[in-house]
Coordinates of C-alpha atoms in Angstrom, one line a residue:
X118 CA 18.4 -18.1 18.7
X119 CA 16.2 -15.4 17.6
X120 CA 12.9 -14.5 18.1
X121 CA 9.5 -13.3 16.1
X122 CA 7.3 -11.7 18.8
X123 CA 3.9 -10.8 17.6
X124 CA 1.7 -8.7 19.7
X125 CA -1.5 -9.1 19.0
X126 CA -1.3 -12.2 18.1
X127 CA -5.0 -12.9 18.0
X128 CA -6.4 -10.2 16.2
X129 CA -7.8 -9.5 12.7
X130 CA -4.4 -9.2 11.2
X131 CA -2.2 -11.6 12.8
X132 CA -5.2 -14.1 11.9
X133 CA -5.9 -13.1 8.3
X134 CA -2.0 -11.9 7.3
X135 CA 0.6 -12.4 9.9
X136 CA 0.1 -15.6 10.2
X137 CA -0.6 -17.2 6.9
X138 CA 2.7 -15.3 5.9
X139 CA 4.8 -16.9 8.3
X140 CA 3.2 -20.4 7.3
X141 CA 4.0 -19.9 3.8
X142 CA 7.5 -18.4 4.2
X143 CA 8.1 -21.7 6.8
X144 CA 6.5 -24.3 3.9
X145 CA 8.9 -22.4 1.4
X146 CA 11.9 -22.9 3.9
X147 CA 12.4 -19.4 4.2
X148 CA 12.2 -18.8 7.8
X149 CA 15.4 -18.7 9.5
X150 CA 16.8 -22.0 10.8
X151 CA 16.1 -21.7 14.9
X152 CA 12.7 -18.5 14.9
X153 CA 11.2 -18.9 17.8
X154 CA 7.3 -17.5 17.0
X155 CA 5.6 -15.8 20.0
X156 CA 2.4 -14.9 19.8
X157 CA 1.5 -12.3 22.5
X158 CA -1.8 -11.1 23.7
X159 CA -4.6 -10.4 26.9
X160 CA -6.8 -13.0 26.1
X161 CA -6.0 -15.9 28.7
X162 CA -5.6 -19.7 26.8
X163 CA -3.5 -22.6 26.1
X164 CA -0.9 -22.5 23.3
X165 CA -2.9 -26.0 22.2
X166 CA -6.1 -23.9 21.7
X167 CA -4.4 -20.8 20.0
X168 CA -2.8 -23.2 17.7
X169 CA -6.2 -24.7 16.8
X170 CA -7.0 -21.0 15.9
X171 CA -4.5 -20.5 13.7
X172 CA -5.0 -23.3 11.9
X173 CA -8.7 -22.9 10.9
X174 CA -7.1 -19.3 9.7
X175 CA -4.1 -20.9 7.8
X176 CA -5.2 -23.8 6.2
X177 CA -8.1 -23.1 4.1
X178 CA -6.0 -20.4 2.5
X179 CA -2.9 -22.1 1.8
X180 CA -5.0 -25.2 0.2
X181 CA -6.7 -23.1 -1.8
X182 CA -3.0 -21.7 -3.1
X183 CA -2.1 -25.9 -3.3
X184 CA 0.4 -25.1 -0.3
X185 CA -1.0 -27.0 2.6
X186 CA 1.5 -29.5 4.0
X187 CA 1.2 -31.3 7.2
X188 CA 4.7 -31.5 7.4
X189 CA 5.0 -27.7 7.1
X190 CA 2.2 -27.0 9.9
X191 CA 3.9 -29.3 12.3
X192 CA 7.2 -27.4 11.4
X193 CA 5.4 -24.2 12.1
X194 CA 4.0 -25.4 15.2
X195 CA 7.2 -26.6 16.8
X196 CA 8.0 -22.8 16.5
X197 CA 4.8 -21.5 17.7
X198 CA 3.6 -21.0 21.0
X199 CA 1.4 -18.4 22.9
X200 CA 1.6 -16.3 25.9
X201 CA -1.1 -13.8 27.6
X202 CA 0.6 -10.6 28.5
X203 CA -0.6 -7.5 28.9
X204 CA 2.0 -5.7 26.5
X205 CA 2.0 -2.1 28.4
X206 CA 3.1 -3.8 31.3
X207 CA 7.0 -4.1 31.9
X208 CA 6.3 -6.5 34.5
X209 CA 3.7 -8.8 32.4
X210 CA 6.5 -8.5 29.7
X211 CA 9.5 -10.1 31.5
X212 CA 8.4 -13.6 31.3
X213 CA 8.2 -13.0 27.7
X214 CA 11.8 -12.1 27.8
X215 CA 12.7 -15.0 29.1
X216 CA 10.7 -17.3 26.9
X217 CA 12.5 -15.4 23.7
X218 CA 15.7 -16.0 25.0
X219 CA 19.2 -14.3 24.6
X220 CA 19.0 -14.1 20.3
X221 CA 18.1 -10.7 18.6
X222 CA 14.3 -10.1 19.3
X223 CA 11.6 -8.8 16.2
X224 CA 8.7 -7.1 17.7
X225 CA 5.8 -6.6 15.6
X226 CA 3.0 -4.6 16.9
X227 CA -0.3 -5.5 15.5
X228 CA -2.2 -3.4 17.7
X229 CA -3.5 0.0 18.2
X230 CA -1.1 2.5 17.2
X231 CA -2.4 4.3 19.9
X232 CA -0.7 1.7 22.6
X233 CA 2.5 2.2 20.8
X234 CA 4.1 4.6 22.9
X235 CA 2.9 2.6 26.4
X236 CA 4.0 -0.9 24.6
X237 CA 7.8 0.3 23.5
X238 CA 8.0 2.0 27.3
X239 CA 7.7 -1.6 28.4
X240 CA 9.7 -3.3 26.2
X241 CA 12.6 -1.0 26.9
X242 CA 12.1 -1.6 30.9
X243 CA 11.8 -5.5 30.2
X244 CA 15.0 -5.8 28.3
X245 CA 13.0 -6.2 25.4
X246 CA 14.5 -3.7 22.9
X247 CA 18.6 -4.2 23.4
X248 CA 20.6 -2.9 20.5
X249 CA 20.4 -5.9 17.8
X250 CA 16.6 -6.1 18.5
X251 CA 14.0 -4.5 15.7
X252 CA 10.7 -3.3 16.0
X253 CA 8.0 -3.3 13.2
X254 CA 5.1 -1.1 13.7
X255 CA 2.0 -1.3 11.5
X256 CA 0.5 1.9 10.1
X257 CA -1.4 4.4 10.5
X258 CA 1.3 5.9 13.2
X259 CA -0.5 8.7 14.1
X260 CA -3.4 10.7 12.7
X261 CA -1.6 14.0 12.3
X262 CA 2.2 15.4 12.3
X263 CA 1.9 16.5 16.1
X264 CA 0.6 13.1 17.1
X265 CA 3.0 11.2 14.8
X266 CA 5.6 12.9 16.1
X267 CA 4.2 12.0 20.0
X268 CA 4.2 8.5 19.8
X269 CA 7.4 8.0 17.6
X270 CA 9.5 9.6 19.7
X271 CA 8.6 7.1 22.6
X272 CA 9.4 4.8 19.8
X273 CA 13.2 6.7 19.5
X274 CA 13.2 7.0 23.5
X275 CA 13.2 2.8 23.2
X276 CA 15.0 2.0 19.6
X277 CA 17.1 3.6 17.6
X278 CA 16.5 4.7 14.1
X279 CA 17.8 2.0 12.3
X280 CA 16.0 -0.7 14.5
X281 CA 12.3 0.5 13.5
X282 CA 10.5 -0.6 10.7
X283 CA 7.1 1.3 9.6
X284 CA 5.3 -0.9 7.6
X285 CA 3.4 0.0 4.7
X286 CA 2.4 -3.7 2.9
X287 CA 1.6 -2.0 -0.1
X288 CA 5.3 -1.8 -0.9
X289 CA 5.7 -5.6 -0.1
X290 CA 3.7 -5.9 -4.0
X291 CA 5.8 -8.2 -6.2
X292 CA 4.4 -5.6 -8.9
X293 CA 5.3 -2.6 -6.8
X294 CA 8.8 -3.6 -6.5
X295 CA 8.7 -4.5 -10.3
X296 CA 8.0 -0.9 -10.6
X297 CA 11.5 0.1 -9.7
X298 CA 12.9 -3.1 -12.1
X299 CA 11.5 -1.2 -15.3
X300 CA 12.3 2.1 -14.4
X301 CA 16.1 1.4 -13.2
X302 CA 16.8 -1.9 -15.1
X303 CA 16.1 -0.8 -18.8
X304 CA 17.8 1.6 -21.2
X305 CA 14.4 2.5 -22.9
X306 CA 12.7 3.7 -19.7
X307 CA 14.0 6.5 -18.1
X308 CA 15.1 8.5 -20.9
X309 CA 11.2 9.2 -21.0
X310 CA 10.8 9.3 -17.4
X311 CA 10.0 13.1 -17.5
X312 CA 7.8 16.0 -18.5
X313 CA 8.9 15.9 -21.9
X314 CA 6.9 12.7 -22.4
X315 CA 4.8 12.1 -19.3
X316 CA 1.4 14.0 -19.7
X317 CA 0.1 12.9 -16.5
X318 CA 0.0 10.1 -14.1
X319 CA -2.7 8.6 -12.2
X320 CA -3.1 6.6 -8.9
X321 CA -6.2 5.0 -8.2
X322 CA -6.9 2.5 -5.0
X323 CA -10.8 1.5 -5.0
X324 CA -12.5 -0.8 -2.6
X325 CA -16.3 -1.9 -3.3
X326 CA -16.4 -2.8 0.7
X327 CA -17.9 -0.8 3.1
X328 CA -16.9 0.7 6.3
X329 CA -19.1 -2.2 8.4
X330 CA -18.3 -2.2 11.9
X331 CA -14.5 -0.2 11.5
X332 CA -16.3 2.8 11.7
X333 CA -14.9 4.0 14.8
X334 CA -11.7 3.9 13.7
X335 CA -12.8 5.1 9.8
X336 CA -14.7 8.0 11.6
X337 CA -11.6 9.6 13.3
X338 CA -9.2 9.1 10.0
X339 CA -11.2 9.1 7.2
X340 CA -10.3 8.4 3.5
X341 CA -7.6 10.8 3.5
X342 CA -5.8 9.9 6.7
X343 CA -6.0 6.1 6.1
X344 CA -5.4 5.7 2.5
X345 CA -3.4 8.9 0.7
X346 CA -1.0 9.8 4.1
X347 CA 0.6 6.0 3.5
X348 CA -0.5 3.8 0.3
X349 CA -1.1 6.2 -2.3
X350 CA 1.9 8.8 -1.3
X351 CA 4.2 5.8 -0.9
X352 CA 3.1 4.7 -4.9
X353 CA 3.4 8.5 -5.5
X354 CA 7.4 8.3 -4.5
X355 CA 8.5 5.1 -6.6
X356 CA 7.1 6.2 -9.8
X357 CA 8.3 10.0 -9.4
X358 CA 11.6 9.8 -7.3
X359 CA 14.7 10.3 -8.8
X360 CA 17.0 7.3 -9.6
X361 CA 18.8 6.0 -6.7
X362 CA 22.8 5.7 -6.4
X363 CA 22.3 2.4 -5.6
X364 CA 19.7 -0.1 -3.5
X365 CA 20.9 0.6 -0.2
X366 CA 17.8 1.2 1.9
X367 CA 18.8 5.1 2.4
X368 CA 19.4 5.8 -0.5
X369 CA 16.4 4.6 -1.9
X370 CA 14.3 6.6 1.0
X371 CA 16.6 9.5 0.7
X372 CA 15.1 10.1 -3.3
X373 CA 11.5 9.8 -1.5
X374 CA 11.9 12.0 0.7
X375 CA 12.8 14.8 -2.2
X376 CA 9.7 13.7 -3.5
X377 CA 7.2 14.6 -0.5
X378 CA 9.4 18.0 -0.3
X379 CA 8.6 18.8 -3.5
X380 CA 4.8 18.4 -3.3
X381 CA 2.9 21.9 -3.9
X382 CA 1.1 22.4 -0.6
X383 CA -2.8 22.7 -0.9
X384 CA -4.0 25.8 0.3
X385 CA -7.6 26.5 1.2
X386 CA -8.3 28.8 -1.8
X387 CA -7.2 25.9 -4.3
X388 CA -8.9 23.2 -2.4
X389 CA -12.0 23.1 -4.4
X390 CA -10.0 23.2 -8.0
X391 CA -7.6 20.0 -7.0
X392 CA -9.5 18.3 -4.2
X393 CA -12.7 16.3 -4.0
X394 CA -14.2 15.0 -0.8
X395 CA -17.3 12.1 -0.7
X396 CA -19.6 10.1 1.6
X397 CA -21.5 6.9 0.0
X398 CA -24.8 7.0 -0.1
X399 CA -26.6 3.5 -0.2
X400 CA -26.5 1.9 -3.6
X401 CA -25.8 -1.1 -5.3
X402 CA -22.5 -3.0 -5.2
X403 CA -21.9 -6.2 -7.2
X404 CA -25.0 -6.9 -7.3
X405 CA -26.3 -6.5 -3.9
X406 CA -28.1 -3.3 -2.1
X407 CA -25.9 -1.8 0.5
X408 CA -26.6 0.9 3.0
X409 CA -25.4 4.1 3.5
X410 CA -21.9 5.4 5.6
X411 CA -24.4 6.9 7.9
X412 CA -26.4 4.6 8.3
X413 CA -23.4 2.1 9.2
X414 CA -22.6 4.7 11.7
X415 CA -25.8 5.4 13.1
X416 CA -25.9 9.0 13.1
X417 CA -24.7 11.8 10.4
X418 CA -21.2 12.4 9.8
X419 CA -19.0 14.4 7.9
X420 CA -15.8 12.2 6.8
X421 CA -14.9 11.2 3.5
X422 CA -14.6 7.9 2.4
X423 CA -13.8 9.0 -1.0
X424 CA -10.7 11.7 -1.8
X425 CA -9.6 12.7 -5.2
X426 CA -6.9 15.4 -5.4
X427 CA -4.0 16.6 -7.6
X428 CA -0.4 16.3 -6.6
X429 CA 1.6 18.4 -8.5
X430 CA 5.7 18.3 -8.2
X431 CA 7.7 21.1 -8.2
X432 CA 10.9 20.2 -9.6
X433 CA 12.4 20.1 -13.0
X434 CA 11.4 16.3 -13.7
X435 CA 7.9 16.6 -12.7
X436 CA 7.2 20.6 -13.6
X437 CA 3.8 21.0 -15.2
X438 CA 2.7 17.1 -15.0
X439 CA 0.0 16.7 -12.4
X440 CA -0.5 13.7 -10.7
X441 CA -4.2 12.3 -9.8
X442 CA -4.9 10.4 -6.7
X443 CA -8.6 8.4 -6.0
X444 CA -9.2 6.1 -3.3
X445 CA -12.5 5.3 -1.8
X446 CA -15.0 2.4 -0.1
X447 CA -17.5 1.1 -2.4
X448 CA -16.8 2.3 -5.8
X449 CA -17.5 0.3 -8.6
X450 CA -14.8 -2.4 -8.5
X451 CA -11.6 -3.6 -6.6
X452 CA -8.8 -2.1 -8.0
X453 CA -5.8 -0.5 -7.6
X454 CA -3.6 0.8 -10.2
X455 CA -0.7 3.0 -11.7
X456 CA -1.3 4.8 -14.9
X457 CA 1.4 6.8 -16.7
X458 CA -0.3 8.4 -19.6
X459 CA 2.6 9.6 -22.2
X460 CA 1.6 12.7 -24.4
X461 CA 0.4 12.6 -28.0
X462 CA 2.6 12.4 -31.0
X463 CA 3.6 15.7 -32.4
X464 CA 2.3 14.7 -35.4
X465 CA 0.2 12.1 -36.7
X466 CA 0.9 11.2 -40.4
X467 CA -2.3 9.1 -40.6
X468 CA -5.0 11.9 -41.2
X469 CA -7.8 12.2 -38.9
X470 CA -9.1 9.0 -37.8
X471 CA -10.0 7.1 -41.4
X472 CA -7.4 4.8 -41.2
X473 CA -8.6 4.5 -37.1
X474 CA -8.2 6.8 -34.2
X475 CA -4.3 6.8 -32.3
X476 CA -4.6 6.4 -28.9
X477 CA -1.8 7.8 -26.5
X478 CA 0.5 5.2 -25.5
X479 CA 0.1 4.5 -21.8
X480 CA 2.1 2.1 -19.2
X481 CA -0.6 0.5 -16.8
X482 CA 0.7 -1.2 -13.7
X483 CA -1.6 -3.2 -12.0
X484 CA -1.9 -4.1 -8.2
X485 CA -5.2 -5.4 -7.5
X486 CA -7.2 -7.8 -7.7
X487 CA -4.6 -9.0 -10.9
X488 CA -0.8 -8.1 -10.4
X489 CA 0.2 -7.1 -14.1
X490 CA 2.6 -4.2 -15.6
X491 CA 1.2 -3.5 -19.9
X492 CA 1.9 -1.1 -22.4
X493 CA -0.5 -0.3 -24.5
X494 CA 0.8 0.9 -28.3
X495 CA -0.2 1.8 -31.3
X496 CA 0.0 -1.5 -34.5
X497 CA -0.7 -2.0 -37.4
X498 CA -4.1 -3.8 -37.8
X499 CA -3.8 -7.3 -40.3
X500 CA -5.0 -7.8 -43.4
X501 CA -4.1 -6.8 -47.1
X502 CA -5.9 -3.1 -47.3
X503 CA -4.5 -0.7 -49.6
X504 CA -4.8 2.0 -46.9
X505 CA -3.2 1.0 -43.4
X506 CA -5.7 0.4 -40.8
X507 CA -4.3 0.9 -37.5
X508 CA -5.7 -0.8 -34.0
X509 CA -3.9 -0.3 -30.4
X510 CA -2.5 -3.6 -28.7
X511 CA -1.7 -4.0 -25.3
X512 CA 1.4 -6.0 -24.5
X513 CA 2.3 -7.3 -20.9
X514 CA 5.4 -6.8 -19.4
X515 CA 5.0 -9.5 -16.0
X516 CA 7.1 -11.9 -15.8
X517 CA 4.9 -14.6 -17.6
X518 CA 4.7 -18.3 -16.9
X519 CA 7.4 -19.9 -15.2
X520 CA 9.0 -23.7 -15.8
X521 CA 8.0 -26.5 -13.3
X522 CA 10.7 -29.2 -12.6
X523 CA 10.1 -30.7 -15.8
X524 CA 10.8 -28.2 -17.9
X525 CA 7.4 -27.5 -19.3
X526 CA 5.1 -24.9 -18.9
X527 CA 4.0 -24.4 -15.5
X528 CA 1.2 -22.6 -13.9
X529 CA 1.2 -18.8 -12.8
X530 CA 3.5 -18.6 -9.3
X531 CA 1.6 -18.2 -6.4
X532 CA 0.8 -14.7 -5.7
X533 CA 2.9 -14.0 -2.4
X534 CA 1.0 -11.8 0.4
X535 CA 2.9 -8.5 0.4
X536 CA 3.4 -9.5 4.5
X537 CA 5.3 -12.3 3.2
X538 CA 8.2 -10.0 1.8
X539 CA 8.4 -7.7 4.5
X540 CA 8.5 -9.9 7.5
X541 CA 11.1 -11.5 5.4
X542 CA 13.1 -8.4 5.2
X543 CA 12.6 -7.4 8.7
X544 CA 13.5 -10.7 10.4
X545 CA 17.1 -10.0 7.9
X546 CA 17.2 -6.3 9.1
X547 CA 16.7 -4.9 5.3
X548 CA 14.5 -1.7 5.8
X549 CA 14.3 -0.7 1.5
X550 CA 10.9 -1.2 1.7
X551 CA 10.1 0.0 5.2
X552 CA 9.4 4.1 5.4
X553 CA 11.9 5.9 7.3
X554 CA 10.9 9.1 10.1
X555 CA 11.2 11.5 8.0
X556 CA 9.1 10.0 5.3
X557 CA 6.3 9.2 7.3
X558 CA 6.9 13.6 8.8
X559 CA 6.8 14.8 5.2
X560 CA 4.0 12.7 4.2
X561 CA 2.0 13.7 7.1
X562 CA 2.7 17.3 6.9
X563 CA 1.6 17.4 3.3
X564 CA -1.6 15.5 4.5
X565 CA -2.4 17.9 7.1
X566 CA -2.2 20.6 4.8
X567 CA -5.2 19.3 2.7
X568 CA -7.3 18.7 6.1
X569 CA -6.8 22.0 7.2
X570 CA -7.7 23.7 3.7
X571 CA -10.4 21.5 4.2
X572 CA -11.5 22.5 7.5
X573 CA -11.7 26.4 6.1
X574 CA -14.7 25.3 3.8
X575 CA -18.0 24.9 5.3
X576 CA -19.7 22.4 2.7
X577 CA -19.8 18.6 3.8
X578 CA -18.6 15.6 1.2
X579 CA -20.1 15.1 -1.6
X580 CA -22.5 12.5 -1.8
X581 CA -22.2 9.6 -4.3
X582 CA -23.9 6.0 -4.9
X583 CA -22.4 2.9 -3.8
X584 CA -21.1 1.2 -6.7
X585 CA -20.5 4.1 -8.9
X586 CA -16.5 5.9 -9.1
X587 CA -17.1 8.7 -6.5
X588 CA -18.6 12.1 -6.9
X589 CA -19.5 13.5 -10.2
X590 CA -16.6 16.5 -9.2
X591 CA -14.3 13.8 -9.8
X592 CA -14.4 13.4 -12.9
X593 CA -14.6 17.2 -13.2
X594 CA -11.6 16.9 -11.6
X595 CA -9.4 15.6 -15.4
X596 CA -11.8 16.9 -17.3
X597 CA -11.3 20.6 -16.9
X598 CA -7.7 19.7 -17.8
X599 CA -9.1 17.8 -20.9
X600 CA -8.2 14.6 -19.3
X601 CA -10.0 11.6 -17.9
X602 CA -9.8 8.5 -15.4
X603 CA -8.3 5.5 -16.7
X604 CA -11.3 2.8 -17.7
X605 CA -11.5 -1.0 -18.6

């Protein structure tokens, strides 16, 4: 019989993610027949009292999603229970051992990354990571290469290569993996996959929340280090990597790892022309006044909360296209999106803006807060002119509304946490969507590259106002290339 073991089992993400996932996967009858669930932590209670936890966490969520059963929490529930431990202690674990039994064992460590390398120690002395057993680690692994490197090879001392499973939940996106359906599933797609019709691509991640009381974590990593080295480089690879030979999880990983190889390194001299650090000043954020990063902190600080820079590619798909990455805490609005902007017709037959201005065409794939992939293109506007008026139209490319059991229209399908997929796919041992060593070494060596052409300038981040899209600079950041951010 196998076994889900979730340390951490009380925290933040097990509560707000881990959880709910597994309740919804077990209502949908997609949990395999048998899973024990174990949730692991220090804090000393009763399964009966955890489980009253996890209920106040699960249920409000999946009733607002029309999910709740109580029929599916009692089937949960039979497979639920909780043990304290203290996880860096082989000792502490071996009871846990014997509670999961003699089935293959999934480990997921929702805790510090820095306890990784104690935890997986432990788990190898208390016969907790035999050959069919996995282990999922949450990110960030590291906050450099050297330190990266550090605690995943404790991880390699415990479990081989093809048993660990970095998770990056941004690839669990029903719309991210639709990403790789358009590009690899249509004729009319990839032909125009290239410099010859690409003019530029843009990645944009935007948060209006605040730092708040993460800042001793957000103070050590920063913008850069928590957002670019994993989310944005990841969303970087699936729209630029080259196609696959097939869907085998290497061979997927393998084309993003020529990706991160090909990024141009940033070197100090360059960083002010493609890079652009900030720090929010207080402001105004949907409506309400919010404070400053420093005074969230306490004191003054120099870390970004806000990075903008240019990727550019050197190889012959991506030559001369440059690729813009933002991400920051409160901007303007909650979204994240990809933008692939195609270049201008050659020629525009319609004279100079009389019968209405062309706009490029441009493929928008949405993440958040609305999952949605649309093209926007050029159309001929109605009516019975004697000179053609054109107008651009947007057309979506989701999958649209599905069919309920009676054939009819239904309503939109519930929108899946990404955790959903990738538990899914690590309980079955399928690690496509999971980043491999050497992806997470490339990625961080690129990153590290930035921070130390960052480190040679002496000037601290830019200021900007809650609320607004970052430093002025980035904006400057298109525009000296004639080009702009992406707007609604």
């Amino acid at each position: 019989m196998a076994a889900l073991i979730l340390f951490g089992g009380g925290g933040d993400l097990a509560m707000r993610m881990l959880l709910p996932s597994l309740y919804f996967l077990d209502h949908d009858g997609l949990l395999p027949d048998g899973l024990k669930i174990i949730a692991a932590a220090r804090t000393e209670e009763t399964t009966e009292a955890y489980l009253e936890k996890v209920r106040e966490a699960v249920q409000p969520r999946a009733e607002a999603d029309g999910a709740w059963s109580e029929d599916s929490w009692r089937r949960l529930t039979g497979r639920l229970e909780y043990m304290a431990v203290d996880a860096t202690d082989a000792e502490s674990l071996k009871p846990l051992k014997a509670r999961a039994g003699e089935g293959a064992i999934t480990a997921f460590l929702a805790v510090s990354p820095s306890l990784y390398g104690r935890i997986v120690t432990a788990m190898k002395t208390a016969g907790l990571a035999g050959p069919d057993d996995r282990i999922v680690l949450e990110k960030p692994v590291g906050r450099d290469l050297e330190s990266f490197r550090e605690i995943d090879d404790a991880v390699a001392h415990a479990f081989d290569e093809r048993q660990v499973f970095r998770i990056d939940h941004y690839l669990g996106k029903e719309t991210v993996q639709n990403l790789i359906a358009l590009r690899f599933g249509n004729a009319i797609f990839e032909p125009l996959w290239n410099n010859l019709t690409i003019d530029h691509v843009q990645i944009t991640v935007g948060e209006t929340v605040g730092v708040g009381d993460r800042w001793p974590y957000y103070d050590e990593y920063g913008a850069l280090r928590d957002m670019v080295q994993n989310h944005m480089l990841q969303l970087l690879c699936l729209v630029a990597m080259e196609p696959p030979s097939d869907l085998d999880p290497d061979s997927v990983r393998n084309e993003k790892v020529k990706v991160l190889r090909s990024l141009r390194p940033v070197m100090a001299e360059d960083a002010e022309r493609v890079t652009v650090r900030g720090q929010y000043t207080a402001g105004q954020v949907e409506g309400r006044s919010v404070e400053s990063y420093e005074t969230e902190r306490g004191q003054p600080s120099d870390t970004e909360t806000f990075v903008a820079i240019r990727a550019d590619i050197d190889n012959w798909r991506w030559a001369g296209v440059p690729f813009f990455m933002r991400t920051g805490k409160r901007l303007a609005e909650k979204r994240t999106e990809i933008v692939i902007q195609f270049k201008p017709v050659p020629h525009s037959i319609f004279g100079h803006g009389e019968r209405g201005d062309i706009y490029d065409n441009r493929l928008v794939i949405e993440l958040q807060p609305d999952e949605d992939i649309s093209l926007s293109v050029m159309n001929k506007k109605p009516g019975l002119e004697q000179r053609m008026q054109l107008q651009p139209i947007q057309m979506s490319l989701s999958w649209g509304q599905p069919k309920n059991t009676n054939g009819k229209d239904g309503a939109a399908p519930r929108r899946r946490i990404a955790y959903e997929r990738l538990l899914l796919d690590a309980l079955h041992g399928d690690s496509t969507l999971f980043v491999r060593r050497d992806e997470a070494e490339q990625a961080w060596k690129w990153v590290d590259e930035v921070a130390d052409a960052w480190s040679c300038r002496t000037c601290r981040p830019l200021d900007y106002g809650a609320g607004s899209w970052g430093p002025e600079a980035a904006d400057v950041l298109l525009s000296r290339t004639g080009r702009k951010w992406n707007v609604r």
